[in-house]
Amino acid sequence: MIPSPDPIATLDDEVDDLDIPDLDVLEGRAAGEIVRIDLGPDLAGQRLDKALATAAPDLSRARLQALIAAGQVSLVVEGGEPRPMADGKAKAPAGVYQVRVPPPVAAEPEPEDIPLRVLYEDAHLIVIDKPPGMAAHPAPGCDTGTLVNALLFHCGASLSGIGGVARPGIVHRLDKETSGVMVAAKTDAAHQGLSALFARHDIDRMYLALVRGAPHPPAATITTQLGRSPGDRKKMAVLKSGGREAITHYRVEKTFGGDKPLAARVACRLETGRTHQIRVHLASKGSPCLGDPVYGAGAPAAPVKAALTEIGFSRQALHAAVLGFVHPITGETLRFETPLPPDMAALEAALEAL
Protein backbone atom coordinates (compact mmCIF):
# COMPACT_ATOMS: atom_id res chain seq x y z
CA MET A 1 0.00 0.00 0.00
CA ILE A 2 1.06 3.62 -0.45
CA PRO A 3 1.03 6.10 2.42
CA SER A 4 -1.42 8.91 1.85
CA PRO A 5 -0.43 12.50 2.59
CA ASP A 6 -3.42 12.66 4.93
CA PRO A 7 -3.69 9.06 6.18
CA ILE A 8 -7.09 7.47 6.13
CA ALA A 9 -8.24 4.18 7.53
CA THR A 10 -10.63 3.10 4.82
CA LEU A 11 -11.32 3.57 1.14
CA ASP A 12 -14.20 3.37 -1.30
CA ASP A 13 -14.13 2.11 -4.86
CA GLU A 14 -13.85 3.82 -8.21
CA VAL A 15 -17.38 3.15 -9.33
CA ASP A 16 -17.85 2.96 -12.78
CA ASP A 17 -19.05 2.27 -15.39
CA LEU A 18 -22.31 3.67 -16.44
CA ASP A 19 -21.73 7.09 -17.94
CA ILE A 20 -25.45 7.76 -18.36
CA PRO A 21 -28.65 6.99 -16.46
CA ASP A 22 -29.92 3.45 -16.93
CA LEU A 23 -32.67 3.16 -19.52
CA ASP A 24 -35.40 0.77 -18.46
CA VAL A 25 -37.72 -1.14 -20.76
CA LEU A 26 -39.18 1.46 -23.07
CA GLU A 27 -42.75 2.56 -22.71
CA GLY A 28 -44.75 1.25 -25.64
CA ARG A 29 -41.92 1.68 -28.15
CA ALA A 30 -40.36 -0.87 -30.46
CA ALA A 31 -36.75 -1.72 -29.77
CA GLY A 32 -34.37 0.64 -31.51
CA GLU A 33 -37.11 2.82 -33.02
CA ILE A 34 -36.28 6.32 -34.28
CA VAL A 35 -39.09 8.69 -33.28
CA ARG A 36 -39.61 12.05 -34.98
CA ILE A 37 -41.24 14.79 -32.93
CA ASP A 38 -42.47 18.01 -34.54
CA LEU A 39 -42.16 20.79 -31.97
CA GLY A 40 -44.32 23.75 -32.94
CA PRO A 41 -44.02 27.43 -31.98
CA ASP A 42 -46.52 26.92 -29.15
CA LEU A 43 -44.00 24.74 -27.29
CA ALA A 44 -40.82 26.53 -28.34
CA GLY A 45 -39.05 28.34 -25.51
CA GLN A 46 -40.07 25.81 -22.86
CA ARG A 47 -37.57 23.43 -21.25
CA LEU A 48 -36.59 20.91 -23.90
CA ASP A 49 -37.50 17.81 -21.86
CA LYS A 50 -40.89 19.25 -20.91
CA ALA A 51 -41.69 20.43 -24.43
CA LEU A 52 -40.83 17.08 -26.00
CA ALA A 53 -42.83 15.19 -23.37
CA THR A 54 -45.85 17.38 -24.16
CA ALA A 55 -45.45 16.81 -27.89
CA ALA A 56 -44.93 13.05 -27.48
CA PRO A 57 -47.04 12.01 -24.46
CA ASP A 58 -46.19 8.31 -24.81
CA LEU A 59 -42.58 9.13 -23.93
CA SER A 60 -42.39 10.30 -20.32
CA ARG A 61 -40.40 13.34 -19.30
CA ALA A 62 -38.08 11.15 -17.19
CA ARG A 63 -37.52 8.90 -20.21
CA LEU A 64 -36.70 11.88 -22.40
CA GLN A 65 -34.32 13.29 -19.80
CA ALA A 66 -32.42 10.00 -19.84
CA LEU A 67 -32.40 9.88 -23.64
CA ILE A 68 -31.11 13.46 -23.85
CA ALA A 69 -28.34 12.62 -21.35
CA ALA A 70 -27.49 9.57 -23.47
CA GLY A 71 -27.07 11.70 -26.59
CA GLN A 72 -30.10 10.14 -28.29
CA VAL A 73 -32.05 13.35 -29.02
CA SER A 74 -31.11 15.55 -31.99
CA LEU A 75 -32.56 18.59 -33.73
CA VAL A 76 -32.90 17.96 -37.47
CA VAL A 77 -31.21 20.89 -39.20
CA GLU A 78 -32.34 21.49 -42.77
CA GLY A 79 -29.52 20.72 -45.19
CA GLY A 80 -27.20 19.51 -42.44
CA GLU A 81 -26.52 16.73 -39.98
CA PRO A 82 -28.86 16.28 -36.97
CA ARG A 83 -27.56 18.36 -34.04
CA PRO A 84 -27.43 16.45 -30.71
CA MET A 85 -29.18 18.20 -27.83
CA ALA A 86 -27.13 17.90 -24.65
CA ASP A 87 -29.17 19.81 -22.05
CA GLY A 88 -32.77 18.96 -21.19
CA LYS A 89 -33.06 22.19 -19.20
CA ALA A 90 -32.26 24.39 -22.21
CA LYS A 91 -34.99 26.31 -24.01
CA ALA A 92 -36.32 24.29 -26.91
CA PRO A 93 -36.18 25.77 -30.42
CA ALA A 94 -39.05 24.92 -32.72
CA GLY A 95 -38.37 22.24 -35.29
CA VAL A 96 -38.25 18.53 -35.95
CA TYR A 97 -36.47 16.35 -33.38
CA GLN A 98 -35.11 12.87 -33.91
CA VAL A 99 -35.23 10.62 -30.84
CA ARG A 100 -33.36 7.35 -31.06
CA VAL A 101 -34.90 4.87 -28.62
CA PRO A 102 -32.29 2.20 -27.76
CA PRO A 103 -33.23 -1.46 -27.45
CA PRO A 104 -34.26 -2.42 -23.91
CA VAL A 105 -31.90 -4.30 -21.66
CA ALA A 106 -33.15 -7.78 -20.89
CA ALA A 107 -34.79 -7.99 -17.46
CA GLU A 108 -32.74 -11.05 -16.60
CA PRO A 109 -29.17 -11.38 -17.93
CA GLU A 110 -28.36 -14.73 -19.51
CA PRO A 111 -25.49 -16.96 -18.32
CA GLU A 112 -22.52 -16.96 -20.73
CA ASP A 113 -19.50 -19.26 -20.74
CA ILE A 114 -16.88 -16.51 -20.43
CA PRO A 115 -13.54 -17.42 -18.80
CA LEU A 116 -12.86 -15.69 -15.48
CA ARG A 117 -9.59 -15.24 -13.63
CA VAL A 118 -10.72 -16.21 -10.14
CA LEU A 119 -8.48 -15.00 -7.30
CA TYR A 120 -10.63 -16.36 -4.47
CA GLU A 121 -13.94 -18.11 -4.10
CA ASP A 122 -15.97 -19.70 -1.32
CA ALA A 123 -19.65 -20.33 -0.68
CA HIS A 124 -20.28 -16.64 0.05
CA LEU A 125 -18.31 -14.52 -2.41
CA ILE A 126 -15.97 -14.53 -5.39
CA VAL A 127 -13.02 -12.25 -6.20
CA ILE A 128 -11.94 -11.90 -9.82
CA ASP A 129 -9.34 -10.00 -11.84
CA LYS A 130 -11.52 -8.22 -14.40
CA PRO A 131 -9.96 -7.74 -17.83
CA PRO A 132 -10.27 -4.45 -19.70
CA GLY A 133 -13.20 -4.33 -22.10
CA MET A 134 -15.62 -6.19 -19.82
CA ALA A 135 -18.52 -4.21 -18.36
CA ALA A 136 -19.59 -5.06 -14.82
CA HIS A 137 -23.24 -5.62 -15.74
CA PRO A 138 -25.61 -5.25 -18.70
CA ALA A 139 -26.56 -1.74 -19.79
CA PRO A 140 -28.03 -0.15 -22.92
CA GLY A 141 -25.86 -1.13 -25.86
CA CYS A 142 -23.96 -3.69 -23.78
CA ASP A 143 -26.28 -6.50 -22.80
CA THR A 144 -23.91 -9.45 -23.27
CA GLY A 145 -20.33 -10.30 -22.45
CA THR A 146 -20.46 -8.67 -19.02
CA LEU A 147 -19.12 -9.83 -15.69
CA VAL A 148 -22.70 -10.61 -14.61
CA ASN A 149 -23.20 -12.90 -17.62
CA ALA A 150 -19.96 -14.71 -16.75
CA LEU A 151 -20.79 -14.98 -13.04
CA LEU A 152 -24.24 -16.40 -13.74
CA PHE A 153 -22.61 -19.21 -15.73
CA HIS A 154 -19.76 -19.76 -13.25
CA CYS A 155 -21.80 -19.61 -10.05
CA GLY A 156 -25.06 -21.08 -11.31
CA ALA A 157 -28.44 -20.54 -9.71
CA SER A 158 -26.94 -19.48 -6.36
CA LEU A 159 -26.22 -16.02 -7.78
CA SER A 160 -29.67 -15.41 -9.21
CA GLY A 161 -31.31 -12.32 -7.77
CA ILE A 162 -28.59 -11.54 -5.21
CA GLY A 163 -28.51 -7.74 -5.20
CA GLY A 164 -31.24 -7.42 -7.83
CA VAL A 165 -32.28 -9.18 -11.01
CA ALA A 166 -30.35 -6.93 -13.42
CA ARG A 167 -27.09 -6.83 -11.42
CA PRO A 168 -26.92 -10.04 -9.38
CA GLY A 169 -23.96 -10.19 -7.01
CA ILE A 170 -22.58 -6.77 -7.95
CA VAL A 171 -21.66 -4.55 -4.99
CA HIS A 172 -19.23 -2.21 -6.75
CA ARG A 173 -18.11 -1.49 -10.29
CA LEU A 174 -15.08 -0.67 -12.38
CA ASP A 175 -15.25 1.24 -15.64
CA LYS A 176 -15.59 -1.11 -18.60
CA GLU A 177 -12.05 -0.36 -19.80
CA THR A 178 -10.50 -0.34 -16.31
CA SER A 179 -8.91 -3.65 -15.34
CA GLY A 180 -8.39 -5.13 -11.91
CA VAL A 181 -9.75 -6.70 -8.76
CA MET A 182 -13.49 -6.90 -8.08
CA VAL A 183 -15.53 -8.79 -5.51
CA ALA A 184 -19.06 -10.12 -6.04
CA ALA A 185 -21.48 -11.68 -3.57
CA LYS A 186 -22.94 -15.18 -3.92
CA THR A 187 -25.44 -14.99 -1.04
CA ASP A 188 -27.77 -12.37 0.36
CA ALA A 189 -25.84 -12.27 3.63
CA ALA A 190 -22.54 -11.66 1.83
CA HIS A 191 -24.14 -9.01 -0.38
CA GLN A 192 -25.49 -7.14 2.62
CA GLY A 193 -22.16 -7.43 4.44
CA LEU A 194 -20.07 -6.26 1.49
CA SER A 195 -22.47 -3.42 0.76
CA ALA A 196 -22.10 -2.29 4.38
CA LEU A 197 -18.30 -2.35 4.07
CA PHE A 198 -18.44 -0.12 1.00
CA ALA A 199 -20.97 2.19 2.66
CA ARG A 200 -18.59 2.62 5.62
CA HIS A 201 -15.59 3.01 3.26
CA ASP A 202 -14.10 0.01 5.06
CA ILE A 203 -12.46 -1.33 1.89
CA ASP A 204 -8.75 -1.09 1.07
CA ARG A 205 -8.20 -0.19 -2.59
CA MET A 206 -5.27 1.04 -4.64
CA TYR A 207 -5.13 1.85 -8.34
CA LEU A 208 -2.20 2.24 -10.71
CA ALA A 209 -2.33 4.71 -13.59
CA LEU A 210 0.06 5.54 -16.42
CA VAL A 211 -0.40 9.24 -17.12
CA ARG A 212 0.69 12.02 -19.41
CA GLY A 213 3.49 14.09 -17.87
CA ALA A 214 3.53 13.92 -14.08
CA PRO A 215 1.19 15.57 -11.57
CA HIS A 216 2.73 18.22 -9.33
CA PRO A 217 3.47 17.96 -6.48
CA PRO A 218 4.55 14.31 -6.71
CA ALA A 219 2.37 13.32 -3.73
CA ALA A 220 -0.80 15.10 -2.62
CA THR A 221 -4.50 14.91 -1.93
CA ILE A 222 -7.03 16.15 -4.49
CA THR A 223 -10.30 17.35 -2.97
CA THR A 224 -13.03 18.66 -5.28
CA GLN A 225 -16.73 18.55 -6.02
CA LEU A 226 -17.56 16.09 -8.81
CA GLY A 227 -20.72 15.97 -10.90
CA ARG A 228 -21.94 15.72 -14.45
CA SER A 229 -20.31 18.13 -16.87
CA PRO A 230 -22.63 21.04 -17.75
CA GLY A 231 -21.40 20.86 -21.35
CA ASP A 232 -21.59 17.08 -21.81
CA ARG A 233 -23.95 15.07 -19.64
CA LYS A 234 -22.11 11.84 -20.49
CA LYS A 235 -18.96 13.11 -18.75
CA MET A 236 -18.08 13.90 -15.15
CA ALA A 237 -16.30 17.13 -14.21
CA VAL A 238 -14.83 19.13 -11.34
CA LEU A 239 -17.52 21.62 -10.34
CA LYS A 240 -17.26 24.94 -8.53
CA SER A 241 -20.52 24.22 -6.74
CA GLY A 242 -22.92 21.32 -6.45
CA GLY A 243 -21.91 17.75 -7.17
CA ARG A 244 -20.46 15.50 -4.46
CA GLU A 245 -17.22 15.73 -2.55
CA ALA A 246 -14.46 13.57 -4.05
CA ILE A 247 -11.08 12.93 -2.41
CA THR A 248 -8.14 11.13 -4.05
CA HIS A 249 -4.70 10.56 -2.51
CA TYR A 250 -1.99 10.04 -5.11
CA ARG A 251 1.74 9.47 -5.30
CA VAL A 252 4.04 9.43 -8.32
CA GLU A 253 5.91 6.11 -8.22
CA LYS A 254 8.04 6.50 -11.34
CA THR A 255 8.59 8.98 -14.17
CA PHE A 256 9.60 8.39 -17.77
CA GLY A 257 11.45 10.57 -20.28
CA GLY A 258 14.10 12.46 -18.34
CA ASP A 259 14.15 15.40 -15.95
CA LYS A 260 11.01 16.85 -17.48
CA PRO A 261 8.77 13.76 -17.39
CA LEU A 262 6.84 12.81 -20.50
CA ALA A 263 4.81 10.25 -18.56
CA ALA A 264 4.55 8.75 -15.09
CA ARG A 265 3.24 5.81 -13.09
CA VAL A 266 0.91 7.05 -10.34
CA ALA A 267 -0.59 5.13 -7.41
CA CYS A 268 -3.99 6.38 -6.25
CA ARG A 269 -6.03 5.70 -3.15
CA LEU A 270 -9.66 6.76 -2.84
CA GLU A 271 -11.26 8.29 0.19
CA THR A 272 -14.51 8.53 -1.77
CA GLY A 273 -15.71 6.51 -4.75
CA ARG A 274 -17.37 8.75 -7.34
CA THR A 275 -17.96 7.85 -10.97
CA HIS A 276 -14.71 8.30 -12.95
CA GLN A 277 -13.11 9.95 -9.90
CA ILE A 278 -9.49 8.99 -10.57
CA ARG A 279 -9.71 9.77 -14.27
CA VAL A 280 -11.23 13.22 -13.68
CA HIS A 281 -8.89 14.08 -10.81
CA LEU A 282 -5.73 13.14 -12.69
CA ALA A 283 -6.94 15.08 -15.72
CA SER A 284 -7.57 18.09 -13.47
CA LYS A 285 -3.86 17.99 -12.54
CA GLY A 286 -2.92 18.09 -16.23
CA SER A 287 -1.95 14.40 -16.21
CA PRO A 288 -4.83 12.35 -17.61
CA CYS A 289 -4.55 8.60 -17.95
CA LEU A 290 -2.80 7.71 -21.17
CA GLY A 291 -5.23 6.43 -23.78
CA ASP A 292 -8.27 7.91 -22.03
CA PRO A 293 -10.74 8.67 -24.84
CA VAL A 294 -12.98 10.80 -22.62
CA TYR A 295 -10.74 12.81 -20.29
CA GLY A 296 -7.41 12.72 -22.13
CA ALA A 297 -7.77 16.06 -23.91
CA GLY A 298 -4.59 17.09 -25.69
CA ALA A 299 -1.98 14.86 -27.28
CA PRO A 300 0.90 13.39 -25.26
CA ALA A 301 4.50 14.09 -26.24
CA ALA A 302 5.51 12.61 -29.60
CA PRO A 303 7.57 9.73 -28.11
CA VAL A 304 4.68 8.75 -25.83
CA LYS A 305 2.19 8.98 -28.69
CA ALA A 306 4.48 6.75 -30.76
CA ALA A 307 4.64 4.19 -27.93
CA LEU A 308 0.84 4.14 -27.66
CA THR A 309 0.51 3.66 -31.41
CA GLU A 310 3.18 0.97 -31.59
CA ILE A 311 1.46 -1.30 -29.09
CA GLY A 312 -2.07 -0.33 -30.15
CA PHE A 313 -3.06 0.96 -26.72
CA SER A 314 -6.49 2.60 -26.88
CA ARG A 315 -8.07 2.49 -23.40
CA GLN A 316 -7.48 4.47 -20.22
CA ALA A 317 -4.32 3.14 -18.57
CA LEU A 318 -5.90 2.45 -15.19
CA HIS A 319 -5.75 -0.75 -13.15
CA ALA A 320 -7.35 -1.63 -9.79
CA ALA A 321 -4.29 -3.30 -8.31
CA VAL A 322 -5.25 -3.92 -4.67
CA LEU A 323 -8.44 -4.95 -2.91
CA GLY A 324 -8.53 -5.70 0.81
CA PHE A 325 -11.46 -6.26 3.15
CA VAL A 326 -12.70 -8.31 6.09
CA HIS A 327 -14.79 -11.26 4.93
CA PRO A 328 -18.37 -10.30 5.89
CA ILE A 329 -19.25 -13.86 6.97
CA THR A 330 -16.07 -15.49 8.30
CA GLY A 331 -14.33 -12.38 9.63
CA GLU A 332 -11.11 -13.36 7.84
CA THR A 333 -8.91 -10.50 6.60
CA LEU A 334 -8.47 -10.84 2.84
CA ARG A 335 -6.13 -8.88 0.56
CA PHE A 336 -5.57 -9.35 -3.16
CA GLU A 337 -2.98 -7.72 -5.39
CA THR A 338 -2.70 -8.17 -9.14
CA PRO A 339 0.07 -7.09 -11.53
CA LEU A 340 -0.51 -4.79 -14.47
CA PRO A 341 -2.35 -6.58 -17.28
CA PRO A 342 -0.32 -7.35 -20.42
CA ASP A 343 -1.32 -4.22 -22.33
CA MET A 344 -0.39 -1.84 -19.50
CA ALA A 345 2.80 -3.79 -18.78
CA ALA A 346 3.78 -3.45 -22.45
CA LEU A 347 3.03 0.28 -22.32
CA GLU A 348 5.13 0.74 -19.19
CA ALA A 349 8.02 -1.14 -20.80
CA ALA A 350 7.80 1.14 -23.83
CA LEU A 351 7.79 4.23 -21.60
CA GLU A 352 10.85 3.00 -19.72
CA ALA A 353 12.72 2.94 -23.04
CA LEU A 354 12.10 6.66 -23.67
mmCIF file of C-alpha atoms in Angstrom, residues 116-277:
data_model
loop_
_atom_site.group_PDB
_atom_site.id
_atom_site.type_symbol
_atom_site.label_atom_id
_atom_site.label_comp_id
_atom_site.label_asym_id
_atom_site.label_seq_id
_atom_site.Cartn_x
_atom_site.Cartn_y
_atom_site.Cartn_z
ATOM 1 C CA LEU A 116 -12.860 -15.693 -15.479
ATOM 2 C CA ARG A 117 -9.585 -15.243 -13.632
ATOM 3 C CA VAL A 118 -10.718 -16.207 -10.140
ATOM 4 C CA LEU A 119 -8.482 -15.004 -7.303
ATOM 5 C CA TYR A 120 -10.626 -16.362 -4.469
ATOM 6 C CA GLU A 121 -13.944 -18.110 -4.098
ATOM 7 C CA ASP A 122 -15.968 -19.699 -1.316
ATOM 8 C CA ALA A 123 -19.647 -20.326 -0.678
ATOM 9 C CA HIS A 124 -20.277 -16.642 0.051
ATOM 10 C CA LEU A 125 -18.306 -14.524 -2.412
ATOM 11 C CA ILE A 126 -15.968 -14.529 -5.393
ATOM 12 C CA VAL A 127 -13.016 -12.254 -6.203
ATOM 13 C CA ILE A 128 -11.944 -11.897 -9.819
ATOM 14 C CA ASP A 129 -9.338 -10.004 -11.843
ATOM 15 C CA LYS A 130 -11.520 -8.221 -14.404
ATOM 16 C CA PRO A 131 -9.962 -7.740 -17.834
ATOM 17 C CA PRO A 132 -10.269 -4.453 -19.703
ATOM 18 C CA GLY A 133 -13.196 -4.331 -22.096
ATOM 19 C CA MET A 134 -15.621 -6.193 -19.816
ATOM 20 C CA ALA A 135 -18.520 -4.207 -18.359
ATOM 21 C CA ALA A 136 -19.592 -5.056 -14.821
ATOM 22 C CA HIS A 137 -23.241 -5.620 -15.741
ATOM 23 C CA PRO A 138 -25.609 -5.246 -18.700
ATOM 24 C CA ALA A 139 -26.563 -1.742 -19.786
ATOM 25 C CA PRO A 140 -28.028 -0.154 -22.920
ATOM 26 C CA GLY A 141 -25.860 -1.132 -25.861
ATOM 27 C CA CYS A 142 -23.956 -3.692 -23.775
ATOM 28 C CA ASP A 143 -26.282 -6.496 -22.803
ATOM 29 C CA THR A 144 -23.914 -9.453 -23.273
ATOM 30 C CA GLY A 145 -20.328 -10.298 -22.448
ATOM 31 C CA THR A 146 -20.461 -8.667 -19.016
ATOM 32 C CA LEU A 147 -19.121 -9.832 -15.688
ATOM 33 C CA VAL A 148 -22.698 -10.612 -14.606
ATOM 34 C CA ASN A 149 -23.202 -12.901 -17.619
ATOM 35 C CA ALA A 150 -19.957 -14.707 -16.755
ATOM 36 C CA LEU A 151 -20.785 -14.976 -13.044
ATOM 37 C CA LEU A 152 -24.242 -16.404 -13.744
ATOM 38 C CA PHE A 153 -22.608 -19.212 -15.733
ATOM 39 C CA HIS A 154 -19.757 -19.765 -13.249
ATOM 40 C CA CYS A 155 -21.803 -19.605 -10.049
ATOM 41 C CA GLY A 156 -25.060 -21.081 -11.314
ATOM 42 C CA ALA A 157 -28.445 -20.536 -9.710
ATOM 43 C CA SER A 158 -26.940 -19.479 -6.363
ATOM 44 C CA LEU A 159 -26.222 -16.024 -7.776
ATOM 45 C CA SER A 160 -29.672 -15.410 -9.208
ATOM 46 C CA GLY A 161 -31.315 -12.322 -7.765
ATOM 47 C CA ILE A 162 -28.595 -11.537 -5.208
ATOM 48 C CA GLY A 163 -28.515 -7.737 -5.202
ATOM 49 C CA GLY A 164 -31.240 -7.418 -7.828
ATOM 50 C CA VAL A 165 -32.281 -9.181 -11.012
ATOM 51 C CA ALA A 166 -30.351 -6.934 -13.423
ATOM 52 C CA ARG A 167 -27.092 -6.831 -11.420
ATOM 53 C CA PRO A 168 -26.917 -10.044 -9.382
ATOM 54 C CA GLY A 169 -23.964 -10.185 -7.012
ATOM 55 C CA ILE A 170 -22.576 -6.772 -7.953
ATOM 56 C CA VAL A 171 -21.659 -4.549 -4.988
ATOM 57 C CA HIS A 172 -19.226 -2.205 -6.754
ATOM 58 C CA ARG A 173 -18.113 -1.489 -10.293
ATOM 59 C CA LEU A 174 -15.082 -0.669 -12.379
ATOM 60 C CA ASP A 175 -15.245 1.236 -15.644
ATOM 61 C CA LYS A 176 -15.594 -1.114 -18.596
ATOM 62 C CA GLU A 177 -12.052 -0.356 -19.798
ATOM 63 C CA THR A 178 -10.498 -0.337 -16.315
ATOM 64 C CA SER A 179 -8.913 -3.646 -15.342
ATOM 65 C CA GLY A 180 -8.388 -5.127 -11.908
ATOM 66 C CA VAL A 181 -9.748 -6.697 -8.757
ATOM 67 C CA MET A 182 -13.490 -6.897 -8.082
ATOM 68 C CA VAL A 183 -15.529 -8.790 -5.508
ATOM 69 C CA ALA A 184 -19.060 -10.121 -6.045
ATOM 70 C CA ALA A 185 -21.478 -11.682 -3.574
ATOM 71 C CA LYS A 186 -22.939 -15.177 -3.917
ATOM 72 C CA THR A 187 -25.440 -14.988 -1.043
ATOM 73 C CA ASP A 188 -27.775 -12.368 0.359
ATOM 74 C CA ALA A 189 -25.839 -12.265 3.628
ATOM 75 C CA ALA A 190 -22.544 -11.660 1.830
ATOM 76 C CA HIS A 191 -24.144 -9.012 -0.384
ATOM 77 C CA GLN A 192 -25.493 -7.139 2.619
ATOM 78 C CA GLY A 193 -22.164 -7.430 4.445
ATOM 79 C CA LEU A 194 -20.070 -6.263 1.487
ATOM 80 C CA SER A 195 -22.475 -3.417 0.765
ATOM 81 C CA ALA A 196 -22.103 -2.287 4.380
ATOM 82 C CA LEU A 197 -18.301 -2.350 4.067
ATOM 83 C CA PHE A 198 -18.438 -0.125 1.002
ATOM 84 C CA ALA A 199 -20.967 2.186 2.657
ATOM 85 C CA ARG A 200 -18.587 2.615 5.618
ATOM 86 C CA HIS A 201 -15.594 3.008 3.264
ATOM 87 C CA ASP A 202 -14.097 0.011 5.058
ATOM 88 C CA ILE A 203 -12.456 -1.329 1.887
ATOM 89 C CA ASP A 204 -8.747 -1.093 1.065
ATOM 90 C CA ARG A 205 -8.203 -0.192 -2.592
ATOM 91 C CA MET A 206 -5.268 1.036 -4.642
ATOM 92 C CA TYR A 207 -5.129 1.847 -8.343
ATOM 93 C CA LEU A 208 -2.196 2.239 -10.712
ATOM 94 C CA ALA A 209 -2.326 4.712 -13.589
ATOM 95 C CA LEU A 210 0.065 5.537 -16.423
ATOM 96 C CA VAL A 211 -0.402 9.236 -17.115
ATOM 97 C CA ARG A 212 0.686 12.022 -19.406
ATOM 98 C CA GLY A 213 3.488 14.086 -17.874
ATOM 99 C CA ALA A 214 3.526 13.918 -14.082
ATOM 100 C CA PRO A 215 1.195 15.567 -11.569
ATOM 101 C CA HIS A 216 2.730 18.223 -9.332
ATOM 102 C CA PRO A 217 3.468 17.956 -6.480
ATOM 103 C CA PRO A 218 4.552 14.314 -6.713
ATOM 104 C CA ALA A 219 2.374 13.324 -3.727
ATOM 105 C CA ALA A 220 -0.798 15.104 -2.617
ATOM 106 C CA THR A 221 -4.499 14.911 -1.931
ATOM 107 C CA ILE A 222 -7.029 16.146 -4.488
ATOM 108 C CA THR A 223 -10.301 17.354 -2.973
ATOM 109 C CA THR A 224 -13.033 18.659 -5.283
ATOM 110 C CA GLN A 225 -16.734 18.550 -6.021
ATOM 111 C CA LEU A 226 -17.559 16.094 -8.812
ATOM 112 C CA GLY A 227 -20.720 15.970 -10.895
ATOM 113 C CA ARG A 228 -21.940 15.718 -14.447
ATOM 114 C CA SER A 229 -20.308 18.132 -16.873
ATOM 115 C CA PRO A 230 -22.631 21.038 -17.751
ATOM 116 C CA GLY A 231 -21.397 20.855 -21.348
ATOM 117 C CA ASP A 232 -21.585 17.084 -21.808
ATOM 118 C CA ARG A 233 -23.948 15.071 -19.636
ATOM 119 C CA LYS A 234 -22.108 11.843 -20.485
ATOM 120 C CA LYS A 235 -18.957 13.105 -18.746
ATOM 121 C CA MET A 236 -18.083 13.903 -15.147
ATOM 122 C CA ALA A 237 -16.301 17.127 -14.206
ATOM 123 C CA VAL A 238 -14.832 19.129 -11.340
ATOM 124 C CA LEU A 239 -17.521 21.624 -10.344
ATOM 125 C CA LYS A 240 -17.256 24.944 -8.530
ATOM 126 C CA SER A 241 -20.515 24.217 -6.737
ATOM 127 C CA GLY A 242 -22.919 21.324 -6.449
ATOM 128 C CA GLY A 243 -21.914 17.747 -7.166
ATOM 129 C CA ARG A 244 -20.464 15.500 -4.462
ATOM 130 C CA GLU A 245 -17.223 15.730 -2.550
ATOM 131 C CA ALA A 246 -14.465 13.575 -4.054
ATOM 132 C CA ILE A 247 -11.081 12.926 -2.406
ATOM 133 C CA THR A 248 -8.144 11.134 -4.048
ATOM 134 C CA HIS A 249 -4.700 10.564 -2.507
ATOM 135 C CA TYR A 250 -1.995 10.042 -5.111
ATOM 136 C CA ARG A 251 1.743 9.473 -5.299
ATOM 137 C CA VAL A 252 4.043 9.428 -8.325
ATOM 138 C CA GLU A 253 5.910 6.107 -8.216
ATOM 139 C CA LYS A 254 8.036 6.499 -11.338
ATOM 140 C CA THR A 255 8.592 8.981 -14.167
ATOM 141 C CA PHE A 256 9.602 8.390 -17.770
ATOM 142 C CA GLY A 257 11.451 10.572 -20.277
ATOM 143 C CA GLY A 258 14.104 12.463 -18.343
ATOM 144 C CA ASP A 259 14.152 15.399 -15.951
ATOM 145 C CA LYS A 260 11.011 16.853 -17.480
ATOM 146 C CA PRO A 261 8.774 13.759 -17.388
ATOM 147 C CA LEU A 262 6.835 12.813 -20.500
ATOM 148 C CA ALA A 263 4.808 10.248 -18.563
ATOM 149 C CA ALA A 264 4.546 8.754 -15.088
ATOM 150 C CA ARG A 265 3.242 5.814 -13.085
ATOM 151 C CA VAL A 266 0.914 7.052 -10.343
ATOM 152 C CA ALA A 267 -0.587 5.134 -7.409
ATOM 153 C CA CYS A 268 -3.992 6.381 -6.246
ATOM 154 C CA ARG A 269 -6.033 5.703 -3.151
ATOM 155 C CA LEU A 270 -9.655 6.758 -2.845
ATOM 156 C CA GLU A 271 -11.262 8.288 0.186
ATOM 157 C CA THR A 272 -14.511 8.528 -1.770
ATOM 158 C CA GLY A 273 -15.708 6.513 -4.753
ATOM 159 C CA ARG A 274 -17.369 8.746 -7.339
ATOM 160 C CA THR A 275 -17.957 7.853 -10.965
ATOM 161 C CA HIS A 276 -14.706 8.297 -12.946
ATOM 162 C CA GLN A 277 -13.110 9.952 -9.899
#
